[in-house]
Tab-separated table of C-alpha atoms in Angstrom:
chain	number	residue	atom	x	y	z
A	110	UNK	CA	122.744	323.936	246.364
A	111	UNK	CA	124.958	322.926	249.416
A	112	UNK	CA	128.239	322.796	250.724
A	113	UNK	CA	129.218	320.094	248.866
A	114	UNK	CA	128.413	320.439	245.346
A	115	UNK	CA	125.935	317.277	245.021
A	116	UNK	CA	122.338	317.588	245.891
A	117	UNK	CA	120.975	316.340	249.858
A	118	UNK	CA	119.349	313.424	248.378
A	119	UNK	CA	123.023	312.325	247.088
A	120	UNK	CA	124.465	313.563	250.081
A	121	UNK	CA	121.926	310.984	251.963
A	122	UNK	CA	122.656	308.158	249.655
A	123	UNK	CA	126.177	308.272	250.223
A	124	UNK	CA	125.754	307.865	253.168
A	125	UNK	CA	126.168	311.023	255.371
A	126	UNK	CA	124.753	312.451	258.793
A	127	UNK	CA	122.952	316.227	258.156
A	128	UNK	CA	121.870	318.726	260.495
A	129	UNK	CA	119.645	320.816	260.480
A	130	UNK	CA	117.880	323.751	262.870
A	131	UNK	CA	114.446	325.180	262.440
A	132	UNK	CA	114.932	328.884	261.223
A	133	UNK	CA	112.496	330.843	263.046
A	134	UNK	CA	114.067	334.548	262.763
A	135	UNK	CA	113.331	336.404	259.380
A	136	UNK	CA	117.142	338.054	258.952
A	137	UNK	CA	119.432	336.615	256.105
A	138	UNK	CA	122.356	337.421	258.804
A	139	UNK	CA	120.453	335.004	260.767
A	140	UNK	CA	120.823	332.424	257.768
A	141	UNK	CA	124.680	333.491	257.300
A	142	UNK	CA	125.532	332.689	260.625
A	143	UNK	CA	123.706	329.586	260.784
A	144	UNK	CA	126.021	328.540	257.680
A	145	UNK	CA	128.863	329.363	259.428
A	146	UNK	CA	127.571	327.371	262.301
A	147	UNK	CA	128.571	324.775	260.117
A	148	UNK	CA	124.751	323.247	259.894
A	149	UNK	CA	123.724	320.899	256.568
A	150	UNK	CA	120.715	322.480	255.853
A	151	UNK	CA	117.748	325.184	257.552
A	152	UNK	CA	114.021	324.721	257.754
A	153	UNK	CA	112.571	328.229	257.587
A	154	UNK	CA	109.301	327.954	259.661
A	155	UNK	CA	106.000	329.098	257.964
A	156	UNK	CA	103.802	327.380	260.126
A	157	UNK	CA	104.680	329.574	263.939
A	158	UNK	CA	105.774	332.506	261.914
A	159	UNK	CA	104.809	335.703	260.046
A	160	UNK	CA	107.351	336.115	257.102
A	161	UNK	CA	106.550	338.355	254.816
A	162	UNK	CA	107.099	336.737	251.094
A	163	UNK	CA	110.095	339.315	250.490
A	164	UNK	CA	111.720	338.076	253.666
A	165	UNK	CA	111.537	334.781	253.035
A	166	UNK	CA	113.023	335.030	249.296
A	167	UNK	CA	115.415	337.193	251.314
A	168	UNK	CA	116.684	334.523	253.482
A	169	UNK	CA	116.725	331.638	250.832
A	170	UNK	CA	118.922	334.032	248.667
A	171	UNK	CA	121.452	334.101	251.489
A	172	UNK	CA	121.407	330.718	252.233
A	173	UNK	CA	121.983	329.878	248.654
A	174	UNK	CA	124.779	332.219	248.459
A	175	UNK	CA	126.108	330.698	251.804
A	176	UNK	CA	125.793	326.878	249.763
A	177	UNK	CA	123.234	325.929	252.320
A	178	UNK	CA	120.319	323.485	251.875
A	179	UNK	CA	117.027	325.346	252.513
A	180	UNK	CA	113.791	324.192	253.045
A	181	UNK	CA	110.477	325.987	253.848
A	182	UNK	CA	107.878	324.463	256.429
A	183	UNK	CA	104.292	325.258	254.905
A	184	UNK	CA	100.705	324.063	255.739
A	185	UNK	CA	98.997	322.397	252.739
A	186	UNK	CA	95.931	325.181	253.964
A	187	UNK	CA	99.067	327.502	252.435
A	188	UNK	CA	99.646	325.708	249.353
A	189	UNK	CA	100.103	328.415	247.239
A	190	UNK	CA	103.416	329.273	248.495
A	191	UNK	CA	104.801	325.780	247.175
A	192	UNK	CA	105.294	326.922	243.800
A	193	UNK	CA	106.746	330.320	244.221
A	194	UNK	CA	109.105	329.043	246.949
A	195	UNK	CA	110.583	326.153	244.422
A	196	UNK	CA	110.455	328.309	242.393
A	197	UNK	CA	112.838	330.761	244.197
A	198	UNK	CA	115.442	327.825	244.376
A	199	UNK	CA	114.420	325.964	248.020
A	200	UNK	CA	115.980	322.395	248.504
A	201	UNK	CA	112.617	321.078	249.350
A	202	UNK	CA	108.854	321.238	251.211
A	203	UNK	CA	108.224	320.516	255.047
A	204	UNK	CA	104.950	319.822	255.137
A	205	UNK	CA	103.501	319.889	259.085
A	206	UNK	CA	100.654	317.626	260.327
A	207	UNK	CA	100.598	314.969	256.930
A	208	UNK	CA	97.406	312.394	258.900
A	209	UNK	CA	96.478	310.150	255.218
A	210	UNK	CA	98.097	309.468	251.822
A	211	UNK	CA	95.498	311.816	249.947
A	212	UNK	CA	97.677	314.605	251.556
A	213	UNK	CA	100.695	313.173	251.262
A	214	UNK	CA	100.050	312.961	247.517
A	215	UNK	CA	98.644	316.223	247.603
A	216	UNK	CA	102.131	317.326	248.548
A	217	UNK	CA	104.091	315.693	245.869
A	218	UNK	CA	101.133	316.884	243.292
A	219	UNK	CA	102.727	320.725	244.744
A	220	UNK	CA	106.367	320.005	244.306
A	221	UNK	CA	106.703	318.311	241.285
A	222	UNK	CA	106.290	318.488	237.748
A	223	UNK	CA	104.200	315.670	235.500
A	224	UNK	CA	104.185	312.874	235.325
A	225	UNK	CA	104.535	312.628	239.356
A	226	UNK	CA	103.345	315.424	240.348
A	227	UNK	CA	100.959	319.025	238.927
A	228	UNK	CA	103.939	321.673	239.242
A	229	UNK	CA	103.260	324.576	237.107
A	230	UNK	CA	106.002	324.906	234.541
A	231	UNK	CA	108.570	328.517	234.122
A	232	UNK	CA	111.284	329.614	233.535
A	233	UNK	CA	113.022	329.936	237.250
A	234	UNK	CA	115.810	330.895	238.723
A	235	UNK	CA	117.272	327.784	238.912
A	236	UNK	CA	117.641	327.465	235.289
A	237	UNK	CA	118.601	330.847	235.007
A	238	UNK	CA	115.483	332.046	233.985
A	239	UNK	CA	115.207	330.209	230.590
A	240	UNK	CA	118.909	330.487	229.789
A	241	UNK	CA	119.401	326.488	230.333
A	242	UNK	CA	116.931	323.580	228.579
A	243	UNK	CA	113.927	323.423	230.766
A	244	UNK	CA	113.272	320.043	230.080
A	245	UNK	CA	116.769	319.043	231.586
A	246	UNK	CA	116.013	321.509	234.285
A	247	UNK	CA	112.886	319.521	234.571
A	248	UNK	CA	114.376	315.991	235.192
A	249	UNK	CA	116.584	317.267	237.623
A	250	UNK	CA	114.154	318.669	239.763
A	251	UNK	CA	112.264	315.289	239.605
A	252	UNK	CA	116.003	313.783	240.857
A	253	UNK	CA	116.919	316.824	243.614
A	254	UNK	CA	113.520	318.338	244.996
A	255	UNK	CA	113.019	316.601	248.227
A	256	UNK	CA	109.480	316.704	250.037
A	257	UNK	CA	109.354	316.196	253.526
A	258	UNK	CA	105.964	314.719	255.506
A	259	UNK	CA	105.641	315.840	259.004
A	260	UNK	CA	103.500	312.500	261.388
A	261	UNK	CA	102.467	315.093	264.239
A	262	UNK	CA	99.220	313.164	265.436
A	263	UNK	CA	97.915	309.121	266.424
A	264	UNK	CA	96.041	309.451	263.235
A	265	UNK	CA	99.094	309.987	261.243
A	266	UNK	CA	101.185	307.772	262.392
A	267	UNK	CA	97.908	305.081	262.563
A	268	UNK	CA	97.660	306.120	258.130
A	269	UNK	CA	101.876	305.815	257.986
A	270	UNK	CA	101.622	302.897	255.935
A	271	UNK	CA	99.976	304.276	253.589
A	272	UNK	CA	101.640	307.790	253.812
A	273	UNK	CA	104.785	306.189	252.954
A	274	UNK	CA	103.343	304.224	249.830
A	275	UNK	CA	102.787	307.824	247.805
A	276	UNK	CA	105.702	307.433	245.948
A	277	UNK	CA	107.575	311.393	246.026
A	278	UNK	CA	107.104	311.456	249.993
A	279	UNK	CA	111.296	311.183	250.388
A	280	UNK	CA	111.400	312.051	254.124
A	281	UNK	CA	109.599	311.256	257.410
A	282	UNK	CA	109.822	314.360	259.899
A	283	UNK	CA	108.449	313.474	263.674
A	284	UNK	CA	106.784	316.055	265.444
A	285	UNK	CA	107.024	314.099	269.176
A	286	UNK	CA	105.698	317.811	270.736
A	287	UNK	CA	102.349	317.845	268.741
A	288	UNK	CA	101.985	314.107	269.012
A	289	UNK	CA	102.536	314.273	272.619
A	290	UNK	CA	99.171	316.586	272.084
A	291	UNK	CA	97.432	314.076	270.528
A	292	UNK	CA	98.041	311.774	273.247
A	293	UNK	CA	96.968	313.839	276.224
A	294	UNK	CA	100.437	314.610	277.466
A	295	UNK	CA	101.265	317.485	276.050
A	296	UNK	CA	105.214	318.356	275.691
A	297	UNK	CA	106.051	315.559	277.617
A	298	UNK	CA	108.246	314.339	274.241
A	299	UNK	CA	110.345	312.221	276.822
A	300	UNK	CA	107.198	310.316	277.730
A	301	UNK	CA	107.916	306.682	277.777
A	302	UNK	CA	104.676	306.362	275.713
A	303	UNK	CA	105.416	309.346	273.286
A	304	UNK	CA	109.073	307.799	272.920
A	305	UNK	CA	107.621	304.398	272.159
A	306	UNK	CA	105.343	305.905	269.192
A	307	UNK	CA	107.896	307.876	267.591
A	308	UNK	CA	110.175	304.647	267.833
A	309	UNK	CA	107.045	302.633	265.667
A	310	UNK	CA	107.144	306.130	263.426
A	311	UNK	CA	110.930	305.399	262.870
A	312	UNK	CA	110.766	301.162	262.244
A	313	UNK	CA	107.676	301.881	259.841
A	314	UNK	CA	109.644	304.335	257.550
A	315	UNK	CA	112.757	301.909	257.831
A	316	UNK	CA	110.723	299.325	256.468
A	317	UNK	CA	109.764	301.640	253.574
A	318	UNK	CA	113.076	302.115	252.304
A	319	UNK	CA	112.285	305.889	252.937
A	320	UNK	CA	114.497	308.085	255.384
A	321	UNK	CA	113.551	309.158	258.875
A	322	UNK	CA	114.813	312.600	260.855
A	323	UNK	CA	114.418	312.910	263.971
A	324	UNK	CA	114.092	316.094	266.460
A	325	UNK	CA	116.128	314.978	269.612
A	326	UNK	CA	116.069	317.362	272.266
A	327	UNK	CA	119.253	315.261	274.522
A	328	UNK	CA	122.267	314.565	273.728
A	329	UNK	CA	121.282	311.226	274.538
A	330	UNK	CA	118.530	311.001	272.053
A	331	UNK	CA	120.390	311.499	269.553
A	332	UNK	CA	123.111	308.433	270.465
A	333	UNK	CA	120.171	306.344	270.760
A	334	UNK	CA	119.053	307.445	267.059
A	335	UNK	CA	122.654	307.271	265.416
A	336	UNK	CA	122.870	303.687	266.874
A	337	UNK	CA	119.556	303.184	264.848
A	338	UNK	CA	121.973	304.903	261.820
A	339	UNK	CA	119.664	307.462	261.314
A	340	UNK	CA	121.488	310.322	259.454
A	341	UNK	CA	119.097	313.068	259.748
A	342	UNK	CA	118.660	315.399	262.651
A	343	UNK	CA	116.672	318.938	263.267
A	344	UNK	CA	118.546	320.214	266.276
A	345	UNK	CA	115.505	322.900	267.275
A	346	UNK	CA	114.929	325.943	266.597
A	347	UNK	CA	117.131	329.298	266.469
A	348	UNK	CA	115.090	331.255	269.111
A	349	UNK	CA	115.448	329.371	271.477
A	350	UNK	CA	118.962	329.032	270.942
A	351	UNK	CA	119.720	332.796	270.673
A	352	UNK	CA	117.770	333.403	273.881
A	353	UNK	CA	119.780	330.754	275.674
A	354	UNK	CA	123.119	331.696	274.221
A	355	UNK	CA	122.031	335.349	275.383
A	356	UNK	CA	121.266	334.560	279.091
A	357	UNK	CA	124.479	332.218	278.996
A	358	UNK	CA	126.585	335.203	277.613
A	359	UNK	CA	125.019	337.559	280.130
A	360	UNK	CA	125.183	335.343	283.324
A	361	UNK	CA	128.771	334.353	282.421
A	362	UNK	CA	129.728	338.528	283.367
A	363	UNK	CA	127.123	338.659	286.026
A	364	UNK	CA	128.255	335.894	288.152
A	365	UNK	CA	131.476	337.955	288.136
A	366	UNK	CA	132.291	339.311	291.830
């Protein structure tokens, strides 16, 4: 569900820009305001976080009520969340640190039925829990769920080729920070060097006919990107955000004489 009444892969096709924000505090106020924010979509973070399962299904119900895309971030060492969380009506899978096509294909085997992928099949809350024809239900999740491949490391951006040949891998996520790791620099994302392999990350999913989104963390970044007519962006994550919007909103009455 989104804003717009067509699903994101449409909304991509047809050409629009969508932004997004890691959501890193379990509260579906949290996921209410970020609507109103006026962002695309959300990536709720299982990777850094501890969400409970009931506070996750929490926030997803608010950000469907709220028409906002919602995607989950989960390790394939926590694949059996996949299932439960399509289940629950997510947008799509972020899937962190993808380094070779087996996992990439081990991704698409999580989110989507036969003949592409192994998804179990049930009745869900997306078709109303058996009240619509599952096996229309079933071709348009093969149409709308969208499963997203994090390139965090050398080695997967060395296996991108083949990454992007699994056919079901829809979106290429770059993860500068951990790469930066990888390289011996770590956090130095504005590394001429880091910048230069996240730019190879971007020209080899181009060339795939697949998307790219990027993470900029400048304004500037993200000029250089829409220039490159990327139409995906993660603009961080909501901690950091609050904190700063927090010291900004105390200093502002401090600074007062």
């Amino acid at each position: 569900m989104n804003k717009h009444s067509i699903s994101f892969k449409k909304r991509i096709a047809h050409g629009e820009t969508l932004y997004g924000i890691f959501c890193s505090v379990a509260s579906p106020i949290n996921v209410e305001q970020l609507a109103l924010a006026g962002y695309d979509f959300i990536i709720i973070d299982l990777e850094h976080t501890l969400f409970s399962t009931s506070q996750v299904e929490s926030m997803i119900l608010a950000a469907r009520t709220m028409n906002l895309d919602v995607f989950v971030r989960v390790p394939l060492s926590a694949n059996h969340l996949v299932l439960p969380l399509l289940d629950a009506g997510v947008t799509g899978i972020v899937f962190p640190r993808i380094e070779n096509a087996q996992q990439a294909q081990e991704a698409v085997n999580y989110c989507h039925y036969m003949p592409l992928g192994q998804r179990g099949l049930n009745s869900t809350r997306l078709n109303r829990y058996g009240m619509d024809d599952l096996a229309s239900f079933v071709e348009q999740a093969a149409n709308e769920t969208v499963v997203v491949a994090m390139i965090e490391s050398l080695e997967g951006l060395e296996q991108l080729d083949e990454i992007l040949k699994v056919e079901g891998i829809d979106i290429i996520l770059e993860g500068a920070a951990d790469l930066s790791q990888s390289m011996g620099m770590p956090w130095q994302t504005s590394h001429p060097k880091v910048k230069e392999k996240v730019q190879e990350m971007y020209i080899k999913t181009k060339n795939s006919q697949k998307h790219f989104c990027a993470i900029p963390r400048q304004p500037e970044d993200i000029a250089a990107w829409k220039q490159q007519s990327v139409q995906l962006f993660v603009l961080g994550d909501d901690r950091s955000i609050i904190r700063r919007a927090h010291q900004n909103h105390l200093n502002a009455f401090k600074d007062i004489s």
